[in-house]
Coordinates of C-alpha atoms in Angstrom, one line a residue:
Chain A
X1 CA 111.2 -46.4 53.8
X2 CA 112.7 -47.6 50.6
X3 CA 109.2 -48.3 49.3
X4 CA 108.4 -44.7 49.9
X5 CA 111.5 -43.5 48.2
X6 CA 110.7 -45.7 45.2
X7 CA 107.2 -44.3 44.8
X8 CA 108.3 -40.8 45.4
X9 CA 110.9 -41.0 42.6
X10 CA 108.2 -42.4 40.4
X11 CA 105.6 -39.7 41.2
X12 CA 108.1 -36.9 40.8
X13 CA 108.8 -37.8 37.2
X14 CA 106.0 -36.0 35.3
X15 CA 106.3 -32.9 37.5
X16 CA 110.0 -32.8 36.8
X17 CA 109.6 -33.3 33.0
X18 CA 106.9 -30.7 32.6
X19 CA 108.5 -28.4 35.1
X20 CA 111.8 -28.4 33.2
X21 CA 109.9 -27.8 30.0
X22 CA 108.1 -24.8 31.4
X23 CA 111.3 -23.5 33.0
X24 CA 113.1 -23.6 29.7
X25 CA 110.3 -21.7 28.1
X26 CA 110.1 -19.1 30.8
X27 CA 113.8 -18.7 30.9
X28 CA 113.6 -17.6 27.3
X29 CA 111.0 -15.0 28.2
X30 CA 107.6 -16.6 27.6
X31 CA 105.0 -17.6 30.1
X32 CA 103.3 -20.7 28.7
X33 CA 99.9 -21.1 30.3
X34 CA 99.2 -23.9 27.9
X35 CA 101.0 -26.4 30.2
X36 CA 97.9 -28.0 31.7
X37 CA 96.3 -28.6 28.3
X38 CA 99.6 -29.9 26.8
X39 CA 99.9 -32.4 29.6
X40 CA 96.3 -33.6 29.2
X41 CA 96.7 -33.9 25.5
X42 CA 100.1 -35.7 25.9
X43 CA 98.5 -38.2 28.3
X44 CA 95.6 -38.7 25.9
X45 CA 97.8 -39.2 22.8
X46 CA 100.1 -41.6 24.6
X47 CA 97.1 -43.6 25.6
X48 CA 95.4 -43.5 22.2
X49 CA 98.5 -44.6 20.3
X50 CA 99.2 -47.4 22.7
X51 CA 95.5 -48.4 22.5
X52 CA 95.5 -48.8 18.8
X53 CA 99.1 -49.9 18.1
X54 CA 100.2 -51.6 21.3
X55 CA 103.5 -49.6 21.3
X56 CA 103.9 -47.3 24.3
X57 CA 107.2 -46.0 22.9
X58 CA 105.4 -44.8 19.8
X59 CA 102.8 -43.3 22.1
X60 CA 105.5 -41.4 24.0
X61 CA 107.1 -40.1 20.9
X62 CA 103.8 -38.9 19.5
X63 CA 102.9 -37.3 22.8
X64 CA 106.1 -35.4 22.8
X65 CA 105.4 -34.4 19.2
X66 CA 101.9 -33.2 20.1
X67 CA 103.4 -31.1 22.9
X68 CA 105.7 -29.6 20.4
X69 CA 102.9 -28.8 18.0
X70 CA 100.9 -27.1 20.7
X71 CA 104.0 -25.2 21.7
X72 CA 104.5 -24.2 18.1
X73 CA 101.0 -22.8 18.0
X74 CA 101.8 -20.9 21.1
X75 CA 105.0 -19.7 19.4
X76 CA 103.2 -18.5 16.3
X77 CA 100.7 -16.5 18.3
X78 CA 103.2 -15.1 20.8
X79 CA 106.6 -14.9 19.1
X80 CA 105.7 -14.3 15.5
X81 CA 102.5 -12.3 16.0
X82 CA 103.3 -10.8 19.3
X83 CA 99.9 -11.5 20.8
X84 CA 99.0 -11.7 24.5
X85 CA 100.9 -14.6 26.2
X86 CA 98.2 -15.0 28.8
X87 CA 95.3 -15.3 26.4
X88 CA 97.2 -17.5 24.0
X89 CA 98.3 -19.9 26.7
X90 CA 94.8 -20.2 28.2
X91 CA 93.4 -20.7 24.7
X92 CA 95.9 -23.5 24.0
X93 CA 95.1 -25.2 27.3
X94 CA 91.4 -25.1 26.6
X95 CA 91.8 -26.2 23.0
X96 CA 94.0 -29.1 24.0
X97 CA 91.8 -30.3 26.8
X98 CA 88.6 -30.1 24.8
X99 CA 90.2 -31.8 21.8
X100 CA 91.4 -34.6 23.9
X101 CA 87.9 -35.0 25.3
X102 CA 86.3 -34.8 21.9
X103 CA 88.7 -37.3 20.2
X104 CA 88.4 -39.7 23.2
X105 CA 84.7 -39.8 22.9
X106 CA 84.8 -40.2 19.2
X107 CA 87.4 -43.0 19.2
X108 CA 86.2 -44.9 22.3
X109 CA 82.7 -43.9 23.1
X110 CA 81.9 -44.2 26.7
X111 CA 83.6 -47.3 28.0
X112 CA 82.7 -48.8 31.4
X113 CA 86.1 -48.2 32.9
X114 CA 89.4 -46.9 31.6
X115 CA 90.4 -49.2 28.7
X116 CA 93.4 -51.4 29.2
X117 CA 96.5 -50.5 27.3
X118 CA 100.0 -51.7 27.0
X119 CA 102.2 -49.6 29.2
X120 CA 105.8 -49.2 29.9
X121 CA 107.5 -51.6 32.3
X122 CA 110.1 -50.7 34.7
X123 CA 113.8 -51.6 34.7
X124 CA 114.3 -54.9 36.5
X125 CA 116.6 -53.4 39.0
X126 CA 116.4 -53.8 42.8
X127 CA 114.7 -51.5 45.2
X128 CA 114.9 -47.8 44.6
X129 CA 116.2 -48.3 41.1
X130 CA 113.1 -50.2 40.0
X131 CA 111.9 -47.3 37.9
X132 CA 110.6 -46.4 34.5
X133 CA 113.0 -45.3 31.8
X134 CA 111.2 -41.9 31.9
X135 CA 112.2 -41.5 35.5
X136 CA 115.8 -42.0 34.7
X137 CA 115.4 -39.6 31.8
X138 CA 113.9 -37.0 34.0
X139 CA 116.7 -37.1 36.4
X140 CA 119.2 -37.0 33.7
X141 CA 117.5 -34.1 32.1
X142 CA 117.8 -32.1 35.4
X143 CA 121.5 -32.5 35.3
X144 CA 121.7 -31.9 31.5
X145 CA 119.6 -28.8 31.7
X146 CA 121.6 -27.4 34.5
X147 CA 124.8 -28.0 32.7
X148 CA 123.6 -26.7 29.3
X149 CA 122.2 -23.5 30.8
X150 CA 125.3 -22.8 32.7
X151 CA 128.1 -23.9 30.4
X152 CA 127.0 -23.8 26.8
X153 CA 126.6 -21.0 24.3
X154 CA 123.1 -22.2 23.6
X155 CA 122.2 -22.0 27.3
X156 CA 123.6 -18.5 27.5
X157 CA 121.7 -17.3 24.5
X158 CA 118.5 -18.8 26.0
X159 CA 119.1 -17.0 29.3
X160 CA 119.8 -13.7 27.7
X161 CA 116.7 -14.1 25.5
X162 CA 114.8 -14.1 28.7
X163 CA 116.7 -11.4 30.5
X164 CA 117.6 -8.8 27.8
X165 CA 116.5 -9.7 24.3
X166 CA 117.5 -6.4 22.9
X167 CA 121.2 -6.9 23.6
X168 CA 120.9 -10.4 22.1
X169 CA 119.4 -9.0 19.0
X170 CA 122.1 -6.4 18.8
X171 CA 124.7 -9.0 18.9
X172 CA 123.1 -10.6 15.9
X173 CA 121.3 -13.6 17.4
X174 CA 117.8 -14.3 16.2
X175 CA 115.8 -13.9 19.4
X176 CA 112.6 -15.3 17.8
X177 CA 114.3 -18.5 16.8
X178 CA 115.7 -19.0 20.3
X179 CA 112.2 -18.5 21.8
X180 CA 110.7 -20.9 19.3
X181 CA 113.4 -23.5 20.1
X182 CA 112.7 -23.1 23.8
X183 CA 109.0 -23.5 23.2
X184 CA 109.4 -26.6 21.1
X185 CA 111.7 -28.3 23.6
X186 CA 109.5 -27.3 26.5
X187 CA 106.4 -28.5 24.7
X188 CA 107.9 -31.8 24.0
X189 CA 108.9 -32.3 27.6
X190 CA 105.4 -31.3 28.8
X191 CA 103.8 -33.8 26.4
X192 CA 106.1 -36.5 27.6
X193 CA 105.4 -35.6 31.2
X194 CA 101.7 -36.0 30.5
X195 CA 102.2 -39.3 28.8
X196 CA 103.9 -40.6 31.9
X197 CA 100.6 -40.8 33.6
X198 CA 98.8 -42.7 30.9
X199 CA 101.7 -44.9 29.8
X200 CA 103.6 -45.6 33.0
X201 CA 102.1 -44.8 36.3
X202 CA 99.2 -45.2 36.9
X203 CA 99.0 -46.6 33.3
X204 CA 95.5 -45.7 32.1
X205 CA 93.7 -42.6 30.8
X206 CA 90.8 -40.8 32.3
X207 CA 89.7 -37.3 31.4
X208 CA 90.5 -36.3 35.0
X209 CA 93.9 -37.9 35.1
X210 CA 95.9 -34.7 35.1
X211 CA 93.7 -33.1 37.7
X212 CA 95.3 -29.7 37.7
X213 CA 98.9 -30.9 38.0
X214 CA 99.9 -28.8 35.1
X215 CA 99.2 -25.8 37.2
X216 CA 101.3 -27.4 39.9
X217 CA 104.1 -27.5 37.4
X218 CA 103.7 -23.8 36.7
X219 CA 103.9 -23.3 40.4
X220 CA 107.0 -25.5 40.5
X221 CA 108.9 -23.2 38.1
X222 CA 108.3 -20.2 40.4
X223 CA 109.0 -22.2 43.5
X224 CA 112.3 -23.4 42.0
X225 CA 113.4 -19.9 41.2
X226 CA 113.9 -20.9 37.6
X227 CA 116.6 -23.4 38.4
X228 CA 116.7 -27.0 37.3
X229 CA 117.9 -28.4 40.6
X230 CA 115.1 -26.3 42.2
X231 CA 112.6 -28.0 40.0
X232 CA 113.7 -31.4 41.3
X233 CA 113.7 -30.2 44.9
X234 CA 110.3 -28.5 44.6
X235 CA 108.8 -31.5 42.9
X236 CA 110.0 -33.7 45.7
X237 CA 108.4 -31.4 48.2
X238 CA 105.1 -31.4 46.3
X239 CA 105.1 -35.1 46.0
X240 CA 105.7 -35.2 49.7
X241 CA 102.5 -33.2 50.1
X242 CA 100.7 -35.8 48.0
X243 CA 102.1 -38.6 50.1
X244 CA 101.1 -36.9 53.3
X245 CA 97.6 -36.4 51.9
X246 CA 97.1 -40.1 51.4
X247 CA 98.4 -40.9 54.9
X248 CA 96.5 -38.2 56.7
X249 CA 94.4 -40.5 58.7
X250 CA 97.2 -42.9 59.5
X251 CA 99.4 -40.1 60.7
X252 CA 96.7 -38.5 62.7
X253 CA 97.1 -35.1 61.1
X254 CA 94.1 -32.9 62.0
X255 CA 93.7 -31.4 58.5
X256 CA 91.3 -32.5 55.9
X257 CA 92.5 -34.4 52.9
X258 CA 91.2 -31.9 50.3
X259 CA 93.1 -29.1 51.8
X260 CA 96.4 -30.8 50.8
X261 CA 95.8 -30.1 47.2
X262 CA 96.2 -26.4 47.9
X263 CA 99.5 -26.9 49.5
X264 CA 101.8 -26.6 46.5
X265 CA 100.1 -23.3 45.5
X266 CA 100.0 -22.0 49.0
X267 CA 103.6 -22.9 49.5
X268 CA 104.6 -21.0 46.4
X269 CA 102.6 -18.0 47.3
X270 CA 104.1 -17.9 50.7
X271 CA 107.6 -18.1 49.5
X272 CA 106.8 -15.2 47.2
X273 CA 105.5 -13.2 50.1
X274 CA 108.2 -13.9 52.6
X275 CA 111.3 -14.7 50.7
X276 CA 112.8 -12.1 48.5
X277 CA 115.0 -14.2 46.4
X278 CA 112.6 -15.1 43.7
X279 CA 113.7 -13.5 40.5
X280 CA 111.9 -14.2 37.3
X281 CA 113.7 -13.7 34.0
X282 CA 113.6 -10.0 33.5
X283 CA 112.0 -10.1 30.0
X284 CA 109.3 -12.6 31.0
X285 CA 106.0 -11.7 29.4
X286 CA 107.5 -8.8 27.4
X287 CA 107.2 -9.3 23.7
X288 CA 110.2 -9.0 21.4
X289 CA 110.3 -6.9 19.2
X290 CA 108.4 -4.5 21.4
X291 CA 105.3 -3.4 19.7
X292 CA 103.5 -0.1 20.2
Chain B
X1 CA 85.0 10.2 14.2
X2 CA 85.6 8.6 10.9
X3 CA 88.7 7.0 12.3
X4 CA 86.8 5.8 15.3
X5 CA 84.0 4.3 13.2
X6 CA 86.5 2.6 11.0
X7 CA 88.3 1.1 13.9
X8 CA 85.1 -0.2 15.4
X9 CA 84.0 -1.8 12.2
X10 CA 87.5 -3.2 11.7
X11 CA 87.5 -4.9 15.1
X12 CA 84.0 -6.2 14.7
X13 CA 85.1 -7.6 11.4
X14 CA 88.0 -9.3 13.0
X15 CA 85.9 -10.9 15.7
X16 CA 83.5 -12.1 13.0
X17 CA 86.4 -13.5 11.1
X18 CA 87.5 -15.3 14.2
X19 CA 84.1 -16.7 14.9
X20 CA 83.7 -17.7 11.3
X21 CA 87.0 -19.5 11.3
X22 CA 86.0 -21.3 14.5
X23 CA 82.7 -22.3 12.9
X24 CA 84.6 -23.7 9.9
X25 CA 87.0 -25.7 11.9
X26 CA 84.3 -27.0 14.3
X27 CA 82.2 -27.9 11.3
X28 CA 85.0 -30.1 9.9
X29 CA 85.4 -31.7 13.3
X30 CA 81.7 -32.5 13.3
X31 CA 82.1 -33.8 9.8
X32 CA 84.9 -36.1 11.0
X33 CA 82.5 -37.4 13.6
X34 CA 80.2 -38.5 10.8
X35 CA 77.6 -35.8 11.4
X36 CA 76.0 -33.3 9.2
X37 CA 78.1 -30.2 10.1
X38 CA 75.3 -27.8 9.5
X39 CA 73.0 -29.8 11.7
X40 CA 75.6 -30.0 14.4
X41 CA 76.3 -26.3 14.4
X42 CA 72.6 -25.6 14.4
X43 CA 72.1 -27.5 17.6
X44 CA 75.2 -26.0 19.1
X45 CA 74.7 -22.3 18.6
X46 CA 71.3 -21.6 17.0
X47 CA 68.9 -23.9 18.8
X48 CA 69.2 -22.1 22.1
X49 CA 67.8 -19.0 20.5
X50 CA 64.8 -20.5 19.0
X51 CA 62.4 -20.8 21.9
X52 CA 61.6 -18.3 24.6
X53 CA 62.4 -20.7 27.3
X54 CA 65.8 -21.4 25.8
X55 CA 66.6 -17.8 25.4
X56 CA 66.0 -17.3 29.1
X57 CA 68.3 -20.2 29.8
X58 CA 70.9 -18.5 27.7
X59 CA 70.5 -15.3 29.7
X60 CA 70.8 -17.1 33.0
X61 CA 73.9 -18.9 31.8
X62 CA 75.4 -15.7 30.3
X63 CA 74.9 -13.6 33.4
X64 CA 78.0 -14.7 35.4
X65 CA 80.0 -14.4 32.2
X66 CA 78.9 -10.8 31.7
X67 CA 79.9 -9.9 35.2
X68 CA 83.2 -11.7 35.1
X69 CA 83.8 -10.3 31.7
X70 CA 83.2 -6.7 32.8
X71 CA 85.8 -7.2 35.6
X72 CA 88.3 -8.7 33.2
X73 CA 87.7 -5.9 30.7
X74 CA 88.4 -3.2 33.2
X75 CA 91.6 -4.9 34.4
X76 CA 93.0 -5.8 31.0
X77 CA 92.4 -2.3 29.6
X78 CA 94.6 -1.0 32.4
X79 CA 97.1 -3.8 31.7
X80 CA 96.4 -5.4 35.0
X81 CA 96.0 -9.0 34.1
X82 CA 93.6 -10.3 36.6
X83 CA 93.2 -14.0 35.7
X84 CA 91.8 -14.9 39.1
X85 CA 88.1 -14.4 38.3
X86 CA 87.4 -18.0 39.1
X87 CA 88.8 -17.8 42.6
X88 CA 87.2 -14.4 43.2
X89 CA 83.9 -15.8 42.1
X90 CA 84.3 -18.6 44.6
X91 CA 85.2 -16.2 47.3
X92 CA 82.0 -14.3 46.6
X93 CA 80.0 -17.4 46.6
X94 CA 81.4 -18.5 49.9
X95 CA 80.8 -15.2 51.5
X96 CA 77.3 -15.0 50.2
X97 CA 76.5 -18.5 51.4
X98 CA 77.8 -17.7 54.8
X99 CA 75.7 -14.6 55.1
X100 CA 72.7 -16.3 53.6
X101 CA 72.8 -19.1 56.1
X102 CA 73.9 -17.3 59.2
X103 CA 71.6 -14.3 58.9
X104 CA 68.6 -16.0 57.6
X105 CA 66.2 -14.3 60.0
X106 CA 66.7 -11.0 58.3
X107 CA 64.1 -9.8 55.8
X108 CA 64.8 -10.2 52.1
X109 CA 65.2 -6.5 51.5
X110 CA 68.2 -6.4 53.8
X111 CA 69.6 -9.9 53.3
X112 CA 69.8 -10.1 49.5
X113 CA 71.8 -6.9 49.0
X114 CA 73.9 -7.9 52.0
X115 CA 74.8 -11.2 50.4
X116 CA 75.6 -9.6 47.1
X117 CA 77.7 -6.9 48.8
X118 CA 79.6 -9.3 50.9
X119 CA 80.3 -11.4 47.8
X120 CA 81.6 -8.4 45.9
X121 CA 83.8 -7.5 48.9
X122 CA 85.2 -11.0 49.2
X123 CA 86.0 -11.1 45.5
X124 CA 87.6 -7.7 45.6
X125 CA 89.6 -8.7 48.7
X126 CA 91.1 -11.6 46.9
X127 CA 92.1 -9.5 44.0
X128 CA 93.6 -7.0 46.4
X129 CA 95.9 -9.6 47.9
X130 CA 97.4 -10.3 44.5
X131 CA 97.6 -6.6 43.6
X132 CA 99.7 -6.1 46.7
X133 CA 102.0 -8.8 45.7
X134 CA 102.6 -7.3 42.3
X135 CA 106.1 -6.2 43.0
X136 CA 107.0 -9.7 44.0
X137 CA 105.1 -11.7 41.4
X138 CA 103.1 -10.9 38.3
X139 CA 99.4 -10.7 39.1
X140 CA 98.7 -13.0 36.2
X141 CA 100.5 -15.8 38.0
X142 CA 99.5 -15.0 41.6
X143 CA 95.8 -14.8 40.6
X144 CA 96.1 -18.1 38.9
X145 CA 97.7 -19.7 41.9
X146 CA 95.2 -18.2 44.2
X147 CA 92.4 -19.6 42.1
X148 CA 93.6 -23.1 42.8
X149 CA 94.1 -22.4 46.5
X150 CA 90.6 -21.0 46.9
X151 CA 89.1 -23.8 44.9
X152 CA 90.6 -26.5 47.1
X153 CA 89.7 -24.6 50.2
X154 CA 86.1 -24.5 49.0
X155 CA 86.2 -28.2 48.4
X156 CA 87.6 -28.6 51.9
X157 CA 84.7 -26.6 53.3
X158 CA 82.1 -28.5 51.3
X159 CA 83.4 -31.9 52.3
X160 CA 84.0 -30.9 55.8
X161 CA 82.6 -28.3 58.1
X162 CA 80.1 -26.9 55.7
X163 CA 78.8 -30.1 54.3
X164 CA 75.1 -30.6 54.2
X165 CA 74.5 -33.4 56.7
X166 CA 71.6 -34.7 54.8
X167 CA 73.6 -35.4 51.7
X168 CA 76.7 -37.3 50.8
X169 CA 77.7 -34.9 48.0
X170 CA 80.0 -32.0 48.6
X171 CA 77.5 -29.2 49.0
X172 CA 76.4 -26.9 51.7
X173 CA 73.1 -26.4 53.4
X174 CA 70.6 -24.2 51.7
X175 CA 70.6 -20.5 52.2
X176 CA 67.6 -18.9 53.9
X177 CA 64.5 -18.3 51.8
X178 CA 64.8 -14.6 52.3
X179 CA 68.3 -14.7 50.9
X180 CA 67.1 -15.8 47.5
X181 CA 67.2 -13.4 44.6
X182 CA 63.7 -12.4 43.6
X183 CA 62.4 -13.8 40.3
X184 CA 61.5 -11.5 37.4
X185 CA 58.9 -13.7 35.8
X186 CA 57.2 -16.7 37.3
X187 CA 58.3 -20.2 36.5
X188 CA 61.2 -19.0 34.4
X189 CA 64.3 -19.0 36.6
X190 CA 65.0 -15.5 35.5
X191 CA 66.1 -13.6 38.5
X192 CA 67.0 -10.0 38.9
X193 CA 70.5 -11.0 38.4
X194 CA 70.3 -10.6 34.7
X195 CA 68.9 -7.1 34.6
X196 CA 71.6 -6.3 37.2
X197 CA 74.3 -7.7 34.9
X198 CA 73.0 -5.7 31.9
X199 CA 72.6 -2.6 34.0
X200 CA 76.2 -2.9 35.2
X201 CA 77.4 -3.4 31.6
X202 CA 75.7 -0.1 30.7
X203 CA 77.3 1.6 33.7
X204 CA 80.7 0.3 32.7
X205 CA 80.2 1.5 29.2
X206 CA 79.3 5.0 30.4
X207 CA 82.0 5.1 33.0
X208 CA 84.8 4.0 30.7
X209 CA 83.9 6.5 28.1
X210 CA 82.7 9.5 30.0
X211 CA 84.4 9.7 33.4
X212 CA 87.9 10.8 34.3
X213 CA 88.4 7.6 36.2
X214 CA 87.4 5.5 33.3
X215 CA 89.6 7.3 30.8
X216 CA 92.5 7.3 33.2
X217 CA 92.4 3.5 33.5
X218 CA 92.5 3.2 29.8
X219 CA 95.3 5.7 29.5
X220 CA 97.2 3.7 32.1
X221 CA 96.9 0.7 29.9
X222 CA 98.0 2.4 26.7
X223 CA 101.1 4.1 28.0
X224 CA 101.8 4.0 31.7
X225 CA 104.8 6.2 31.5
X226 CA 103.0 9.0 29.7
X227 CA 100.0 8.6 32.0
X228 CA 102.1 9.1 35.1
X229 CA 103.7 12.1 33.6
X230 CA 100.2 13.5 33.0
X231 CA 99.6 13.2 36.7
X232 CA 97.7 9.9 36.9
X233 CA 98.3 8.2 40.3
X234 CA 99.2 4.8 38.9
X235 CA 99.4 3.0 42.2
X236 CA 96.0 4.1 43.5
X237 CA 94.4 3.5 40.1
X238 CA 95.7 0.0 39.7
X239 CA 94.5 -0.8 43.3
X240 CA 91.0 0.5 42.4
X241 CA 91.0 -1.4 39.2
X242 CA 92.0 -4.6 40.9
X243 CA 89.3 -4.1 43.6
X244 CA 86.5 -3.5 41.1
X245 CA 87.6 -6.3 38.8
X246 CA 87.6 -8.8 41.7
X247 CA 84.4 -7.4 43.1
X248 CA 82.6 -8.1 39.8
X249 CA 83.6 -11.7 39.9
X250 CA 82.7 -12.0 43.6
X251 CA 79.3 -10.5 42.8
X252 CA 78.9 -13.1 40.1
X253 CA 79.6 -15.8 42.6
X254 CA 77.1 -14.3 45.1
X255 CA 74.4 -14.2 42.4
X256 CA 75.1 -17.8 41.5
X257 CA 74.4 -18.8 45.1
X258 CA 71.5 -16.5 45.8
X259 CA 69.9 -16.8 42.3
X260 CA 70.6 -20.2 41.0
X261 CA 71.8 -22.9 43.3
X262 CA 70.6 -21.5 46.7
X263 CA 73.6 -23.2 48.3
X264 CA 77.3 -23.7 47.8
X265 CA 78.0 -26.6 45.4
X266 CA 81.2 -27.9 43.9
X267 CA 79.9 -27.3 40.3
X268 CA 79.2 -23.7 40.9
X269 CA 82.1 -22.0 39.2
X270 CA 82.2 -24.3 36.1
X271 CA 85.1 -22.6 34.5
X272 CA 83.4 -19.2 34.5
X273 CA 86.7 -17.5 35.0
X274 CA 88.1 -18.5 31.7
X275 CA 84.7 -18.2 30.0
X276 CA 84.4 -14.6 31.2
X277 CA 87.8 -13.9 29.6
X278 CA 86.6 -15.4 26.3
X279 CA 83.4 -13.5 26.5
X280 CA 85.2 -10.2 26.8
X281 CA 87.6 -11.2 24.1
X282 CA 84.7 -11.8 21.8
X283 CA 83.3 -8.5 22.8
X284 CA 86.6 -6.8 21.9
X285 CA 87.0 -5.7 25.5
X286 CA 83.9 -3.5 25.3
X287 CA 81.0 -3.8 27.8
X288 CA 78.2 -4.1 25.3
X289 CA 80.3 -6.5 23.2
X290 CA 80.8 -8.6 26.4
X291 CA 77.0 -9.1 26.6
X292 CA 77.0 -10.5 23.1
X293 CA 80.0 -12.6 23.6
X294 CA 78.6 -14.0 26.8
X295 CA 75.4 -14.9 25.0
X296 CA 77.3 -16.7 22.3
X297 CA 79.3 -18.7 24.8
X298 CA 76.2 -19.5 26.9
X299 CA 74.5 -20.8 23.8
X300 CA 77.4 -23.0 23.1
X301 CA 77.2 -24.5 26.6
X302 CA 73.5 -25.1 26.3
X303 CA 73.6 -26.3 22.8
X304 CA 76.4 -28.8 23.2
X305 CA 74.5 -31.6 24.9
X306 CA 71.7 -31.1 22.4
X307 CA 74.2 -31.4 19.6
X308 CA 75.4 -34.6 21.1
X309 CA 71.9 -36.0 21.5
X310 CA 70.7 -35.2 18.0
X311 CA 73.9 -35.7 15.9
X312 CA 76.1 -38.0 18.0
X313 CA 78.8 -35.3 17.8
X314 CA 80.6 -35.3 21.2
X315 CA 79.6 -32.4 23.3
X316 CA 83.2 -31.4 23.8
X317 CA 83.0 -29.8 20.4
X318 CA 81.3 -26.9 22.2
X319 CA 84.4 -26.5 24.3
X320 CA 86.6 -26.8 21.2
X321 CA 84.7 -24.0 19.5
X322 CA 85.1 -21.8 22.6
X323 CA 88.8 -22.4 22.5
X324 CA 89.0 -21.7 18.8
X325 CA 87.0 -18.5 19.2
X326 CA 89.4 -17.3 21.9
X327 CA 92.4 -18.2 19.8
X328 CA 90.9 -16.6 16.8
X329 CA 90.2 -13.3 18.4
X330 CA 93.7 -13.4 20.0
X331 CA 95.2 -14.0 16.6
X332 CA 93.2 -11.5 14.6
X333 CA 92.7 -8.6 17.0
X334 CA 95.5 -6.2 17.5
X335 CA 95.2 -5.8 21.2
X336 CA 98.1 -4.3 23.1
X337 CA 98.3 -6.7 26.0
X338 CA 101.9 -7.1 26.8
X339 CA 104.1 -5.7 29.4
X340 CA 106.2 -2.7 28.5
X341 CA 109.9 -3.2 28.9
X342 CA 112.3 -1.2 30.9
X343 CA 109.4 0.1 32.9
X344 CA 110.9 0.0 36.4
X345 CA 108.1 2.2 37.6
X346 CA 105.5 -0.4 36.6
X347 CA 107.3 -3.0 38.7
X348 CA 106.9 -0.8 41.8
X349 CA 103.3 0.1 41.3

């Protein structure tokens, strides 16, 4: 039982990190479809840096930075230029994914198996607390985000930027700067989330390592009703799905393994259909200032 | 008319600028790989147009992009952001495979159109589901989520009840011979799918310009409030747009099954959803432009492995250029693709 808890907490980490990142961005009013690409690129950069320097921490920092840069690109297109959020996000995802593939091939050719790198090690604590630093960070960030959004002026400005940017603008706050800030924070978290896979668990890099989990994080934000604690809860549920998937045969569940991958998305769609309480930030997807 | 011409030239110019910039950046990436950038770009985008056989390959590859692109075009112009083309394409492919296998005893004249029709209906149906959820969740998100659901369900089918017992790969059995799309010219792989795609593009071009329906969808996208005050039934129109948009993608999926693979395979969709969006963006959301955009993207896909073979530049550069081209057109074109604020009516539609 404790073993399961330990691995669940571990597997939840990247989802929580990236989910919080996307939630922060969406709370400020922007739908960032670049999340999948950012996580792939973050995983790749983390791997690459550790491969060449042997310093996973540097890899993590540069992953987060790459996420911020991608988010900055998103910001330039969407916030400064007012372009389509959907197309920009999809473009960023494609660019990041292909760039990672390109640079990987260039730097490492076609190795036999995933090259070995120096990864993070876990804290030498007993049982359930035997986790990576990133896991502790993720949990801490859930609490921090919850507190900041609820109790600080910055959190309030962020929320209003996503609900009613006009009023924020009228009160003299620079809405664009808030949105850029949200993007950069979120992007950093997404990059770090991606790096968790390559630098911590499972600790190597393959082109397929993210395997669509960026989209799961997008789902997660909706499922959580744009609340930090909901991100944690939703991530735990989604990881439970993954855990069930592996043990399908042992538990005698009469459902095929592949079908489990659809569960997070299906669950989110179903909650949207049957539960009325999902409320997106009111100004999500609307540009500010409004162009005609 | 002068204004119109100026606008067309201006938007073509912007697209060319975006493509040019994408070329430039890609060339520098190729240079970083130690290759001759001109040579790399030649293999990537020019070589597929040099031989007749290659041009046919480009057309075959462009065909699903054209169809998907047309659907995206219609939807985006009405500000209905259908990003679910991939899932709708899969739905169409699944439906066509089912009909193609189950009703194999029917003659070709009946079976082929049935497969295509069923594919279109399946795609339209998926799109309709998301359209109906529009008041709860933005269709951009719901279609994206449904994409993943459908994809994994297809994988489940292919590894489970639909798996070809003679193979260990996730693929279905072949459809009946009479379900295959007829070939235009012998030994070329060119089926009637391509003329169909081009024909539909011309139809779209005409409908969007010359029919009330077409103009209404455009008006809806430009200013929904004014359109409604002019008497346009927004709810009904959006539903129709969603249906047609999904049907196009479903049709593309059906054609992939009946014209190319002759079965359901895991590689069938190959990111056609996003590629269709890029093709339309390149075409400035115009049907004829979509044909050109699709051809360019198709040539990149075909040229990438050649570029890698001849210049050691990783094939992923093709994908990088596709992304750059999308970002470039997004950056330079002045499309109006955002939600309008304080539009409570839009939320209810």
